[in-house]
Amino acid sequence: MKKITFLLLMLSMALIANAQQELPKFPDVKVEDLLKKDYAKDSSAEAYIMMNYGNGWVYKNSEGGYEIAYQYFTRIKVLKKSAFERATKTLFLYKDDTQQNIETVENVKGRTYNFINDGITIEELNPKDVFKGKYDKSYDKVSFTLPKVKEGSIIEYSYVVRSPYPFKPKDWYFQYNIPCERSEYTFSSPTNLAYRILMQACEGKLSFDKCATADEYRTCQWLMLNIPSLNREKYVANLDDYTRKIHFELAEYIVDGMSKPKNLSMDWPAFDKQLLIDEDLGGRIGKISAFDATAQSLKTQKTDTLELAKEVYKYVQSNFIVTGK
């Protein structure tokens, strides 16, 4: 099995280097799959992911710069009415303030399988039912709903996202709030771009974990099987901290015209500066002037930064409540 998977990895490297978009051949939906009434490993599950496949690759665009593309395929077995909402998929595509560097989606496809009159029926997603629009100043939204979903249906969808942001690849999630039978991800990049790959909650759980280099491309592939659902529990502030996933960061790069690689690893002062200007943290807080007087008052009372931080903590603790949102 491992030899076959490694051969597929080497083949995918050649395809990815040329920005190939063809999905692998997945097993056909079978009658016995449609007739299943529950998930053997979790009888309480409203649905389960039969397979979740992802493929991310960094490539040179026509102008000589680097971009990144993501190819996704997901197949889900719907067991209960409460899972019907899973037939709707919404994507958020980032765009910068200039509106020039925009993520796009293409090749959106979807199917619904049902067992009717002793046979399998297939309903295709109509391209007209893929809706695109503006979400806010930083994101566009793309959504679609697969047709004729009912209890027992199997739904699947696939799409490709292209992004001008190769320095921060999207995370790959193995785990969701429903069980998953098979989750597989491949990531490929030119060897002159060095990525740091961080595993979270994956130790000892991967069925396949392999990297190889060929034709100036480095490709890694991961496989995890029979992944249990992860549901919110009391006193867990951020469930994402416990989810089985892979995180990517561009650590170093060298391109034409550079004499030596550029190291992007940050020390604590650089990280602090980054947080202060980040649009979702310091940048957003900096736009709020309501507490300027309070901040100035606290700063005049305490000159030691640790003592000042303690006073700010006490102020927030005494004047704010958590709404749960």
PDB file of C-alpha atoms in Angstrom:
ATOM      1  CA  MET A   1       0.000   0.000   0.000  1.00  0.00           C
ATOM      2  CA  LYS A   2       2.781   2.436   0.942  1.00  0.00           C
ATOM      3  CA  LYS A   3       4.688   1.652  -2.268  1.00  0.00           C
ATOM      4  CA  ILE A   4       1.602   2.370  -4.370  1.00  0.00           C
ATOM      5  CA  THR A   5       0.922   5.610  -2.505  1.00  0.00           C
ATOM      6  CA  PHE A   6       4.533   6.740  -2.952  1.00  0.00           C
ATOM      7  CA  LEU A   7       4.341   6.043  -6.704  1.00  0.00           C
ATOM      8  CA  LEU A   8       1.193   8.172  -6.844  1.00  0.00           C
ATOM      9  CA  LEU A   9       3.087  10.882  -4.972  1.00  0.00           C
ATOM     10  CA  MET A  10       5.904  10.866  -7.532  1.00  0.00           C
ATOM     11  CA  LEU A  11       3.373  10.982 -10.386  1.00  0.00           C
ATOM     12  CA  SER A  12       1.516  13.873  -8.772  1.00  0.00           C
ATOM     13  CA  MET A  13       4.781  15.824  -8.531  1.00  0.00           C
ATOM     14  CA  ALA A  14       5.156  15.789 -12.303  1.00  0.00           C
ATOM     15  CA  LEU A  15       1.551  16.849 -12.777  1.00  0.00           C
ATOM     16  CA  ILE A  16       1.591  19.579 -10.132  1.00  0.00           C
ATOM     17  CA  ALA A  17       4.765  21.153 -11.499  1.00  0.00           C
ATOM     18  CA  ASN A  18       2.761  21.889 -14.639  1.00  0.00           C
ATOM     19  CA  ALA A  19      -0.220  23.249 -12.671  1.00  0.00           C
ATOM     20  CA  GLN A  20      -2.301  20.205 -13.621  1.00  0.00           C
ATOM     21  CA  GLN A  21      -5.918  20.472 -12.487  1.00  0.00           C
ATOM     22  CA  GLU A  22      -7.291  17.004 -13.225  1.00  0.00           C
ATOM     23  CA  LEU A  23      -8.648  15.317 -10.110  1.00  0.00           C
ATOM     24  CA  PRO A  24      -7.577  11.741  -9.367  1.00  0.00           C
ATOM     25  CA  LYS A  25     -10.047   8.972 -10.128  1.00  0.00           C
ATOM     26  CA  PHE A  26     -12.136   8.400  -7.016  1.00  0.00           C
ATOM     27  CA  PRO A  27     -14.139   5.205  -6.335  1.00  0.00           C
ATOM     28  CA  ASP A  28     -17.661   5.169  -7.751  1.00  0.00           C
ATOM     29  CA  VAL A  29     -20.586   5.571  -5.350  1.00  0.00           C
ATOM     30  CA  LYS A  30     -22.038   2.140  -4.617  1.00  0.00           C
ATOM     31  CA  VAL A  31     -25.570   1.023  -3.793  1.00  0.00           C
ATOM     32  CA  GLU A  32     -24.448  -0.257  -0.386  1.00  0.00           C
ATOM     33  CA  ASP A  33     -23.110   3.219   0.423  1.00  0.00           C
ATOM     34  CA  LEU A  34     -26.474   4.797  -0.346  1.00  0.00           C
ATOM     35  CA  LEU A  35     -28.349   2.198   1.702  1.00  0.00           C
ATOM     36  CA  LYS A  36     -26.373   2.835   4.879  1.00  0.00           C
ATOM     37  CA  LYS A  37     -28.524   4.239   7.677  1.00  0.00           C
ATOM     38  CA  ASP A  38     -25.757   5.167  10.129  1.00  0.00           C
ATOM     39  CA  TYR A  39     -22.005   5.403  10.577  1.00  0.00           C
ATOM     40  CA  ALA A  40     -20.622   2.265  12.216  1.00  0.00           C
ATOM     41  CA  LYS A  41     -17.901   4.076  14.176  1.00  0.00           C
ATOM     42  CA  ASP A  42     -20.247   6.796  15.509  1.00  0.00           C
ATOM     43  CA  SER A  43     -23.958   5.988  15.605  1.00  0.00           C
ATOM     44  CA  SER A  44     -24.799   9.549  16.706  1.00  0.00           C
ATOM     45  CA  ALA A  45     -23.309  11.172  13.588  1.00  0.00           C
ATOM     46  CA  GLU A  46     -25.734  13.151  11.423  1.00  0.00           C
ATOM     47  CA  ALA A  47     -23.359  12.728   8.475  1.00  0.00           C
ATOM     48  CA  TYR A  48     -19.801  11.653   7.784  1.00  0.00           C
ATOM     49  CA  ILE A  49     -17.134  12.572   5.265  1.00  0.00           C
ATOM     50  CA  MET A  50     -16.405   9.597   3.042  1.00  0.00           C
ATOM     51  CA  MET A  51     -13.334  11.258   1.535  1.00  0.00           C
ATOM     52  CA  ASN A  52     -11.730  14.664   1.690  1.00  0.00           C
ATOM     53  CA  TYR A  53      -8.990  15.392  -0.842  1.00  0.00           C
ATOM     54  CA  GLY A  54      -6.849  18.483  -1.220  1.00  0.00           C
ATOM     55  CA  ASN A  55      -3.990  19.462  -3.485  1.00  0.00           C
ATOM     56  CA  GLY A  56      -2.053  22.718  -3.085  1.00  0.00           C
ATOM     57  CA  TRP A  57       0.724  23.790  -5.401  1.00  0.00           C
ATOM     58  CA  VAL A  58       2.871  26.896  -5.866  1.00  0.00           C
ATOM     59  CA  TYR A  59       3.723  27.836  -9.446  1.00  0.00           C
ATOM     60  CA  LYS A  60       5.084  30.667 -11.559  1.00  0.00           C
ATOM     61  CA  ASN A  61       2.526  32.834 -13.323  1.00  0.00           C
ATOM     62  CA  SER A  62       2.865  34.360 -16.782  1.00  0.00           C
ATOM     63  CA  GLU A  63       4.596  37.425 -15.337  1.00  0.00           C
ATOM     64  CA  GLY A  64       7.271  35.413 -13.549  1.00  0.00           C
ATOM     65  CA  GLY A  65       5.816  35.852 -10.069  1.00  0.00           C
ATOM     66  CA  TYR A  66       4.553  33.090  -7.818  1.00  0.00           C
ATOM     67  CA  GLU A  67       0.960  32.134  -7.109  1.00  0.00           C
ATOM     68  CA  ILE A  68      -0.686  29.230  -5.365  1.00  0.00           C
ATOM     69  CA  ALA A  69      -3.640  27.056  -6.350  1.00  0.00           C
ATOM     70  CA  TYR A  70      -5.759  24.721  -4.245  1.00  0.00           C
ATOM     71  CA  GLN A  71      -7.815  21.861  -5.586  1.00  0.00           C
ATOM     72  CA  TYR A  72     -10.492  20.333  -3.366  1.00  0.00           C
ATOM     73  CA  PHE A  73     -12.815  17.339  -3.517  1.00  0.00           C
ATOM     74  CA  THR A  74     -15.230  16.311  -0.744  1.00  0.00           C
ATOM     75  CA  ARG A  75     -17.766  13.475  -0.607  1.00  0.00           C
ATOM     76  CA  ILE A  76     -20.260  13.349   2.290  1.00  0.00           C
ATOM     77  CA  LYS A  77     -22.862  10.785   3.332  1.00  0.00           C
ATOM     78  CA  VAL A  78     -26.011  12.464   4.694  1.00  0.00           C
ATOM     79  CA  LEU A  79     -27.700  10.412   7.424  1.00  0.00           C
ATOM     80  CA  LYS A  80     -30.172  12.808   9.079  1.00  0.00           C
ATOM     81  CA  LYS A  81     -32.246  15.862   8.166  1.00  0.00           C
ATOM     82  CA  SER A  82     -30.133  17.958  10.508  1.00  0.00           C
ATOM     83  CA  ALA A  83     -27.256  17.491   8.049  1.00  0.00           C
ATOM     84  CA  PHE A  84     -29.075  18.950   5.025  1.00  0.00           C
ATOM     85  CA  GLU A  85     -27.306  22.276   5.543  1.00  0.00           C
ATOM     86  CA  ARG A  86     -24.052  20.531   4.594  1.00  0.00           C
ATOM     87  CA  ALA A  87     -25.294  20.537   1.017  1.00  0.00           C
ATOM     88  CA  THR A  88     -24.589  24.285   1.001  1.00  0.00           C
ATOM     89  CA  LYS A  89     -20.962  25.300   0.618  1.00  0.00           C
ATOM     90  CA  THR A  90     -19.731  28.878   1.077  1.00  0.00           C
ATOM     91  CA  LEU A  91     -16.243  30.077   0.136  1.00  0.00           C
ATOM     92  CA  PHE A  92     -14.646  33.356   1.191  1.00  0.00           C
ATOM     93  CA  LEU A  93     -12.055  34.734  -1.230  1.00  0.00           C
ATOM     94  CA  TYR A  94      -9.581  37.313   0.052  1.00  0.00           C
ATOM     95  CA  LYS A  95      -8.762  40.559  -1.752  1.00  0.00           C
ATOM     96  CA  ASP A  96      -6.381  43.314  -0.669  1.00  0.00           C
ATOM     97  CA  ASP A  97      -7.166  47.026  -0.339  1.00  0.00           C
ATOM     98  CA  THR A  98      -6.037  47.725  -3.911  1.00  0.00           C
ATOM     99  CA  GLN A  99      -8.583  45.198  -5.238  1.00  0.00           C
ATOM    100  CA  GLN A 100      -5.826  43.986  -7.585  1.00  0.00           C
ATOM    101  CA  ASN A 101      -4.663  40.891  -5.721  1.00  0.00           C
ATOM    102  CA  ILE A 102      -7.825  38.802  -5.574  1.00  0.00           C
ATOM    103  CA  GLU A 103      -8.419  35.126  -4.910  1.00  0.00           C
ATOM    104  CA  THR A 104     -10.645  33.439  -7.498  1.00  0.00           C
ATOM    105  CA  VAL A 105     -12.530  30.168  -7.759  1.00  0.00           C
ATOM    106  CA  GLU A 106     -13.010  28.032 -10.853  1.00  0.00           C
ATOM    107  CA  ASN A 107     -14.179  24.576 -11.980  1.00  0.00           C
ATOM    108  CA  VAL A 108     -16.959  24.370  -9.380  1.00  0.00           C
ATOM    109  CA  LYS A 109     -18.740  21.032  -9.725  1.00  0.00           C
ATOM    110  CA  GLY A 110     -21.176  19.122  -7.566  1.00  0.00           C
ATOM    111  CA  ARG A 111     -23.342  16.005  -7.512  1.00  0.00           C
ATOM    112  CA  THR A 112     -26.078  14.462  -5.404  1.00  0.00           C
ATOM    113  CA  TYR A 113     -26.518  10.678  -5.442  1.00  0.00           C
ATOM    114  CA  ASN A 114     -29.771   9.018  -4.388  1.00  0.00           C
ATOM    115  CA  PHE A 115     -31.125   5.469  -4.474  1.00  0.00           C
ATOM    116  CA  ILE A 116     -34.501   5.533  -6.244  1.00  0.00           C
ATOM    117  CA  ASN A 117     -36.455   2.700  -7.880  1.00  0.00           C
ATOM    118  CA  ASP A 118     -33.680   0.175  -7.270  1.00  0.00           C
ATOM    119  CA  GLY A 119     -31.103   2.341  -8.996  1.00  0.00           C
ATOM    120  CA  ILE A 120     -28.679   5.220  -8.444  1.00  0.00           C
ATOM    121  CA  THR A 121     -29.763   8.647  -9.653  1.00  0.00           C
ATOM    122  CA  ILE A 122     -27.315  11.531 -10.100  1.00  0.00           C
ATOM    123  CA  GLU A 123     -28.254  15.215  -9.930  1.00  0.00           C
ATOM    124  CA  GLU A 124     -25.586  17.603 -11.209  1.00  0.00           C
ATOM    125  CA  LEU A 125     -25.025  21.085  -9.798  1.00  0.00           C
ATOM    126  CA  ASN A 126     -26.130  23.655 -12.375  1.00  0.00           C
ATOM    127  CA  PRO A 127     -23.386  26.272 -12.958  1.00  0.00           C
ATOM    128  CA  LYS A 128     -26.147  28.905 -12.795  1.00  0.00           C
ATOM    129  CA  ASP A 129     -26.660  27.951  -9.152  1.00  0.00           C
ATOM    130  CA  VAL A 130     -23.141  29.023  -8.176  1.00  0.00           C
ATOM    131  CA  PHE A 131     -23.566  32.510  -6.749  1.00  0.00           C
ATOM    132  CA  LYS A 132     -20.733  35.032  -6.497  1.00  0.00           C
ATOM    133  CA  GLY A 133     -20.834  38.385  -4.759  1.00  0.00           C
ATOM    134  CA  LYS A 134     -19.140  40.818  -2.404  1.00  0.00           C
ATOM    135  CA  TYR A 135     -19.055  39.913   1.294  1.00  0.00           C
ATOM    136  CA  ASP A 136     -17.141  42.902   2.685  1.00  0.00           C
ATOM    137  CA  LYS A 137     -14.200  45.089   1.714  1.00  0.00           C
ATOM    138  CA  SER A 138     -11.741  42.228   2.292  1.00  0.00           C
ATOM    139  CA  TYR A 139     -13.647  39.226   0.982  1.00  0.00           C
ATOM    140  CA  ASP A 140     -15.834  38.071  -1.878  1.00  0.00           C
ATOM    141  CA  LYS A 141     -18.255  35.219  -1.293  1.00  0.00           C
ATOM    142  CA  VAL A 142     -19.078  32.213  -3.481  1.00  0.00           C
ATOM    143  CA  SER A 143     -21.833  29.806  -2.480  1.00  0.00           C
ATOM    144  CA  PHE A 144     -23.794  26.920  -3.940  1.00  0.00           C
ATOM    145  CA  THR A 145     -26.322  24.330  -2.762  1.00  0.00           C
ATOM    146  CA  LEU A 146     -26.410  20.792  -4.121  1.00  0.00           C
ATOM    147  CA  PRO A 147     -29.832  19.718  -5.407  1.00  0.00           C
ATOM    148  CA  LYS A 148     -32.355  17.107  -4.189  1.00  0.00           C
ATOM    149  CA  VAL A 149     -30.656  16.171  -0.931  1.00  0.00           C
ATOM    150  CA  LYS A 150     -32.518  13.852   1.416  1.00  0.00           C
ATOM    151  CA  GLU A 151     -31.744  11.357   4.167  1.00  0.00           C
ATOM    152  CA  GLY A 152     -29.411   8.748   2.702  1.00  0.00           C
ATOM    153  CA  SER A 153     -28.048  10.977  -0.070  1.00  0.00           C
ATOM    154  CA  ILE A 154     -24.372  11.166  -0.908  1.00  0.00           C
ATOM    155  CA  ILE A 155     -23.160  14.596  -1.961  1.00  0.00           C
ATOM    156  CA  GLU A 156     -19.844  15.612  -3.456  1.00  0.00           C
ATOM    157  CA  TYR A 157     -18.307  18.834  -4.718  1.00  0.00           C
ATOM    158  CA  SER A 158     -14.995  20.010  -6.099  1.00  0.00           C
ATOM    159  CA  TYR A 159     -13.439  23.343  -7.027  1.00  0.00           C
ATOM    160  CA  VAL A 160     -10.124  25.117  -7.552  1.00  0.00           C
ATOM    161  CA  VAL A 161      -9.078  28.308  -5.739  1.00  0.00           C
ATOM    162  CA  ARG A 162      -6.265  30.414  -7.193  1.00  0.00           C
ATOM    163  CA  SER A 163      -4.508  32.859  -4.910  1.00  0.00           C
ATOM    164  CA  PRO A 164      -1.770  35.485  -5.360  1.00  0.00           C
ATOM    165  CA  TYR A 165      -0.637  34.818  -1.776  1.00  0.00           C
ATOM    166  CA  PRO A 166       1.845  31.903  -1.878  1.00  0.00           C
ATOM    167  CA  PHE A 167       3.649  33.144   1.237  1.00  0.00           C
ATOM    168  CA  LYS A 168       0.808  32.004   3.486  1.00  0.00           C
ATOM    169  CA  PRO A 169      -0.744  28.746   2.249  1.00  0.00           C
ATOM    170  CA  LYS A 170      -4.118  27.748   3.630  1.00  0.00           C
ATOM    171  CA  ASP A 171      -4.216  25.189   6.448  1.00  0.00           C
ATOM    172  CA  TRP A 172      -5.365  21.658   5.715  1.00  0.00           C
ATOM    173  CA  TYR A 173      -7.933  20.287   8.172  1.00  0.00           C
ATOM    174  CA  PHE A 174      -8.204  16.565   8.732  1.00  0.00           C
ATOM    175  CA  GLN A 175     -10.845  16.931  11.426  1.00  0.00           C
ATOM    176  CA  TYR A 176     -14.318  18.448  11.496  1.00  0.00           C
ATOM    177  CA  ASN A 177     -17.452  18.274  13.640  1.00  0.00           C
ATOM    178  CA  ILE A 178     -18.516  15.121  11.796  1.00  0.00           C
ATOM    179  CA  PRO A 179     -16.408  11.956  11.383  1.00  0.00           C
ATOM    180  CA  CYS A 180     -14.195  11.488   8.343  1.00  0.00           C
ATOM    181  CA  GLU A 181     -13.231   8.139   6.814  1.00  0.00           C
ATOM    182  CA  ARG A 182     -10.370   9.364   4.645  1.00  0.00           C
ATOM    183  CA  SER A 183      -8.542  12.700   4.416  1.00  0.00           C
ATOM    184  CA  GLU A 184      -5.628  13.211   2.033  1.00  0.00           C
ATOM    185  CA  TYR A 185      -3.551  16.280   1.197  1.00  0.00           C
ATOM    186  CA  THR A 186      -0.679  16.994  -1.191  1.00  0.00           C
ATOM    187  CA  PHE A 187       1.438  20.151  -1.140  1.00  0.00           C
ATOM    188  CA  SER A 188       4.055  21.018  -3.747  1.00  0.00           C
ATOM    189  CA  SER A 189       6.363  24.023  -4.134  1.00  0.00           C
ATOM    190  CA  PRO A 190       9.564  25.021  -5.959  1.00  0.00           C
ATOM    191  CA  THR A 191      12.677  24.235  -3.938  1.00  0.00           C
ATOM    192  CA  ASN A 192      13.713  27.910  -3.919  1.00  0.00           C
ATOM    193  CA  LEU A 193      10.710  28.552  -1.651  1.00  0.00           C
ATOM    194  CA  ALA A 194      11.209  26.833   1.709  1.00  0.00           C
ATOM    195  CA  TYR A 195       8.055  26.267   3.757  1.00  0.00           C
ATOM    196  CA  ARG A 196       7.825  25.424   7.421  1.00  0.00           C
ATOM    197  CA  ILE A 197       5.229  22.668   7.896  1.00  0.00           C
ATOM    198  CA  LEU A 198       3.649  22.458  11.347  1.00  0.00           C
ATOM    199  CA  MET A 199       1.560  19.497  12.462  1.00  0.00           C
ATOM    200  CA  GLN A 200      -1.143  19.933  15.077  1.00  0.00           C
ATOM    201  CA  ALA A 201      -2.589  16.945  16.946  1.00  0.00           C
ATOM    202  CA  CYS A 202      -1.354  14.638  14.166  1.00  0.00           C
ATOM    203  CA  GLU A 203       1.381  12.770  16.028  1.00  0.00           C
ATOM    204  CA  GLY A 204       1.012   9.026  15.571  1.00  0.00           C
ATOM    205  CA  LYS A 205      -2.244   9.406  13.650  1.00  0.00           C
ATOM    206  CA  LEU A 206      -1.047   9.751  10.049  1.00  0.00           C
ATOM    207  CA  SER A 207      -1.331   6.657   7.867  1.00  0.00           C
ATOM    208  CA  PHE A 208       1.026   8.200   5.299  1.00  0.00           C
ATOM    209  CA  ASP A 209       3.534  11.038   5.641  1.00  0.00           C
ATOM    210  CA  LYS A 210       6.100  11.407   2.880  1.00  0.00           C
ATOM    211  CA  CYS A 211       8.094  14.153   1.144  1.00  0.00           C
ATOM    212  CA  ALA A 212      10.217  13.865  -1.982  1.00  0.00           C
ATOM    213  CA  THR A 213      12.104  16.236  -4.281  1.00  0.00           C
ATOM    214  CA  ALA A 214      12.324  16.009  -8.069  1.00  0.00           C
ATOM    215  CA  ASP A 215      12.679  18.478 -10.962  1.00  0.00           C
ATOM    216  CA  GLU A 216      13.232  21.393  -8.540  1.00  0.00           C
ATOM    217  CA  TYR A 217       9.910  20.729  -6.820  1.00  0.00           C
ATOM    218  CA  ARG A 218       9.347  19.411  -3.321  1.00  0.00           C
ATOM    219  CA  THR A 219       6.121  17.538  -2.768  1.00  0.00           C
ATOM    220  CA  CYS A 220       4.681  16.226   0.475  1.00  0.00           C
ATOM    221  CA  GLN A 221       1.673  13.985   0.923  1.00  0.00           C
ATOM    222  CA  TRP A 222      -0.305  13.101   4.037  1.00  0.00           C
ATOM    223  CA  LEU A 223      -3.103  10.628   4.674  1.00  0.00           C
ATOM    224  CA  MET A 224      -5.262  10.105   7.748  1.00  0.00           C
ATOM    225  CA  LEU A 225      -8.009   7.508   8.140  1.00  0.00           C
ATOM    226  CA  ASN A 226     -11.027   7.099  10.430  1.00  0.00           C
ATOM    227  CA  ILE A 227     -10.885  10.527  12.041  1.00  0.00           C
ATOM    228  CA  PRO A 228     -13.414  11.085  14.839  1.00  0.00           C
ATOM    229  CA  SER A 229     -15.491  14.237  15.018  1.00  0.00           C
ATOM    230  CA  LEU A 230     -14.353  17.101  17.208  1.00  0.00           C
ATOM    231  CA  ASN A 231     -17.175  18.935  18.948  1.00  0.00           C
ATOM    232  CA  ARG A 232     -17.220  21.959  21.198  1.00  0.00           C
ATOM    233  CA  GLU A 233     -16.947  21.294  24.929  1.00  0.00           C
ATOM    234  CA  LYS A 234     -17.253  23.483  27.990  1.00  0.00           C
ATOM    235  CA  TYR A 235     -14.242  25.580  28.977  1.00  0.00           C
ATOM    236  CA  VAL A 236     -12.582  25.174  25.560  1.00  0.00           C
ATOM    237  CA  ALA A 237     -11.870  28.713  24.399  1.00  0.00           C
ATOM    238  CA  ASN A 238     -10.710  27.894  20.867  1.00  0.00           C
ATOM    239  CA  LEU A 239     -11.544  24.500  19.400  1.00  0.00           C
ATOM    240  CA  ASP A 240      -9.233  25.163  16.463  1.00  0.00           C
ATOM    241  CA  ASP A 241      -6.267  24.763  18.835  1.00  0.00           C
ATOM    242  CA  TYR A 242      -7.137  21.066  19.216  1.00  0.00           C
ATOM    243  CA  THR A 243      -8.112  20.221  15.640  1.00  0.00           C
ATOM    244  CA  ARG A 244      -5.972  17.803  13.649  1.00  0.00           C
ATOM    245  CA  LYS A 245      -4.508  19.924  10.864  1.00  0.00           C
ATOM    246  CA  ILE A 246      -1.389  21.023   8.976  1.00  0.00           C
ATOM    247  CA  HIS A 247      -0.180  24.629   8.978  1.00  0.00           C
ATOM    248  CA  PHE A 248       2.200  26.136   6.408  1.00  0.00           C
ATOM    249  CA  GLU A 249       4.510  29.147   6.611  1.00  0.00           C
ATOM    250  CA  LEU A 250       7.001  30.474   4.079  1.00  0.00           C
ATOM    251  CA  ALA A 251      10.258  30.412   6.067  1.00  0.00           C
ATOM    252  CA  GLU A 252      12.841  31.326   3.424  1.00  0.00           C
ATOM    253  CA  TYR A 253      13.074  32.110  -0.280  1.00  0.00           C
ATOM    254  CA  ILE A 254      15.511  33.066  -3.017  1.00  0.00           C
ATOM    255  CA  VAL A 255      14.546  34.274  -6.511  1.00  0.00           C
ATOM    256  CA  ASP A 256      16.327  35.658  -9.560  1.00  0.00           C
ATOM    257  CA  GLY A 257      18.415  38.710  -8.737  1.00  0.00           C
ATOM    258  CA  MET A 258      19.021  37.731  -5.094  1.00  0.00           C
ATOM    259  CA  SER A 259      22.537  36.806  -3.943  1.00  0.00           C
ATOM    260  CA  LYS A 260      21.364  34.929  -0.854  1.00  0.00           C
ATOM    261  CA  PRO A 261      18.097  33.598   0.610  1.00  0.00           C
ATOM    262  CA  LYS A 262      15.772  35.882   2.548  1.00  0.00           C
ATOM    263  CA  ASN A 263      14.893  34.482   5.967  1.00  0.00           C
ATOM    264  CA  LEU A 264      11.349  35.289   7.085  1.00  0.00           C
ATOM    265  CA  SER A 265      11.523  33.783  10.559  1.00  0.00           C
ATOM    266  CA  MET A 266      10.478  36.439  13.070  1.00  0.00           C
ATOM    267  CA  ASP A 267      11.889  37.167  16.512  1.00  0.00           C
ATOM    268  CA  TRP A 268       9.569  38.369  19.295  1.00  0.00           C
ATOM    269  CA  PRO A 269       9.980  42.132  18.610  1.00  0.00           C
ATOM    270  CA  ALA A 270       9.185  41.575  14.919  1.00  0.00           C
ATOM    271  CA  PHE A 271       6.186  39.406  15.821  1.00  0.00           C
ATOM    272  CA  ASP A 272       4.945  42.094  18.239  1.00  0.00           C
ATOM    273  CA  LYS A 273       5.225  44.722  15.501  1.00  0.00           C
ATOM    274  CA  GLN A 274       3.331  42.489  13.088  1.00  0.00           C
ATOM    275  CA  LEU A 275       0.459  42.050  15.547  1.00  0.00           C
ATOM    276  CA  LEU A 276       0.228  45.796  16.091  1.00  0.00           C
ATOM    277  CA  ILE A 277      -0.317  46.459  12.371  1.00  0.00           C
ATOM    278  CA  ASP A 278      -2.388  43.368  11.605  1.00  0.00           C
ATOM    279  CA  GLU A 279      -5.771  44.380  10.193  1.00  0.00           C
ATOM    280  CA  ASP A 280      -7.642  41.933  12.423  1.00  0.00           C
ATOM    281  CA  LEU A 281      -5.843  42.869  15.640  1.00  0.00           C
ATOM    282  CA  GLY A 282      -3.766  46.019  16.199  1.00  0.00           C
ATOM    283  CA  GLY A 283      -5.014  47.659  13.016  1.00  0.00           C
ATOM    284  CA  ARG A 284      -8.620  47.257  14.118  1.00  0.00           C
ATOM    285  CA  ILE A 285      -7.983  48.291  17.716  1.00  0.00           C
ATOM    286  CA  GLY A 286      -6.102  51.373  16.548  1.00  0.00           C
ATOM    287  CA  LYS A 287      -9.233  52.669  14.835  1.00  0.00           C
ATOM    288  CA  ILE A 288     -11.135  52.804  18.134  1.00  0.00           C
ATOM    289  CA  SER A 289     -10.656  56.144  19.893  1.00  0.00           C
ATOM    290  CA  ALA A 290     -13.153  55.636  22.724  1.00  0.00           C
ATOM    291  CA  PHE A 291     -10.441  54.460  25.137  1.00  0.00           C
ATOM    292  CA  ASP A 292      -7.709  56.931  24.266  1.00  0.00           C
ATOM    293  CA  ALA A 293      -8.243  58.936  27.456  1.00  0.00           C
ATOM    294  CA  THR A 294      -8.271  55.789  29.603  1.00  0.00           C
ATOM    295  CA  ALA A 295      -5.102  54.506  27.946  1.00  0.00           C
ATOM    296  CA  GLN A 296      -3.332  57.819  28.459  1.00  0.00           C
ATOM    297  CA  SER A 297      -4.372  57.897  32.108  1.00  0.00           C
ATOM    298  CA  LEU A 298      -3.048  54.389  32.730  1.00  0.00           C
ATOM    299  CA  LYS A 299       0.220  55.219  30.976  1.00  0.00           C
ATOM    300  CA  THR A 300       0.812  58.227  33.242  1.00  0.00           C
ATOM    301  CA  GLN A 301       0.209  56.080  36.348  1.00  0.00           C
ATOM    302  CA  LYS A 302       2.592  53.282  35.420  1.00  0.00           C
ATOM    303  CA  THR A 303       5.913  53.550  33.613  1.00  0.00           C
ATOM    304  CA  ASP A 304       6.962  49.918  33.988  1.00  0.00           C
ATOM    305  CA  THR A 305       5.550  47.981  31.005  1.00  0.00           C
ATOM    306  CA  LEU A 306       4.695  44.883  33.063  1.00  0.00           C
ATOM    307  CA  GLU A 307       2.832  46.917  35.646  1.00  0.00           C
ATOM    308  CA  LEU A 308       1.051  48.817  32.874  1.00  0.00           C
ATOM    309  CA  ALA A 309       0.004  45.537  31.255  1.00  0.00           C
ATOM    310  CA  LYS A 310      -1.405  44.383  34.596  1.00  0.00           C
ATOM    311  CA  GLU A 311      -3.438  47.596  34.924  1.00  0.00           C
ATOM    312  CA  VAL A 312      -4.817  47.205  31.399  1.00  0.00           C
ATOM    313  CA  TYR A 313      -5.749  43.603  32.205  1.00  0.00           C
ATOM    314  CA  LYS A 314      -7.583  44.707  35.366  1.00  0.00           C
ATOM    315  CA  TYR A 315      -9.410  47.429  33.445  1.00  0.00           C
ATOM    316  CA  VAL A 316     -10.636  45.030  30.765  1.00  0.00           C
ATOM    317  CA  GLN A 317     -11.601  42.445  33.375  1.00  0.00           C
ATOM    318  CA  SER A 318     -13.674  45.009  35.307  1.00  0.00           C
ATOM    319  CA  ASN A 319     -15.358  46.766  32.374  1.00  0.00           C
ATOM    320  CA  PHE A 320     -16.125  44.112  29.744  1.00  0.00           C
ATOM    321  CA  ILE A 321     -18.283  41.016  29.601  1.00  0.00           C
ATOM    322  CA  VAL A 322     -18.249  38.087  27.155  1.00  0.00           C
ATOM    323  CA  THR A 323     -21.415  37.880  25.059  1.00  0.00           C
ATOM    324  CA  GLY A 324     -20.608  34.431  23.636  1.00  0.00           C
ATOM    325  CA  LYS A 325     -20.160  35.747  20.104  1.00  0.00           C
TER     326      LYS A 325
END
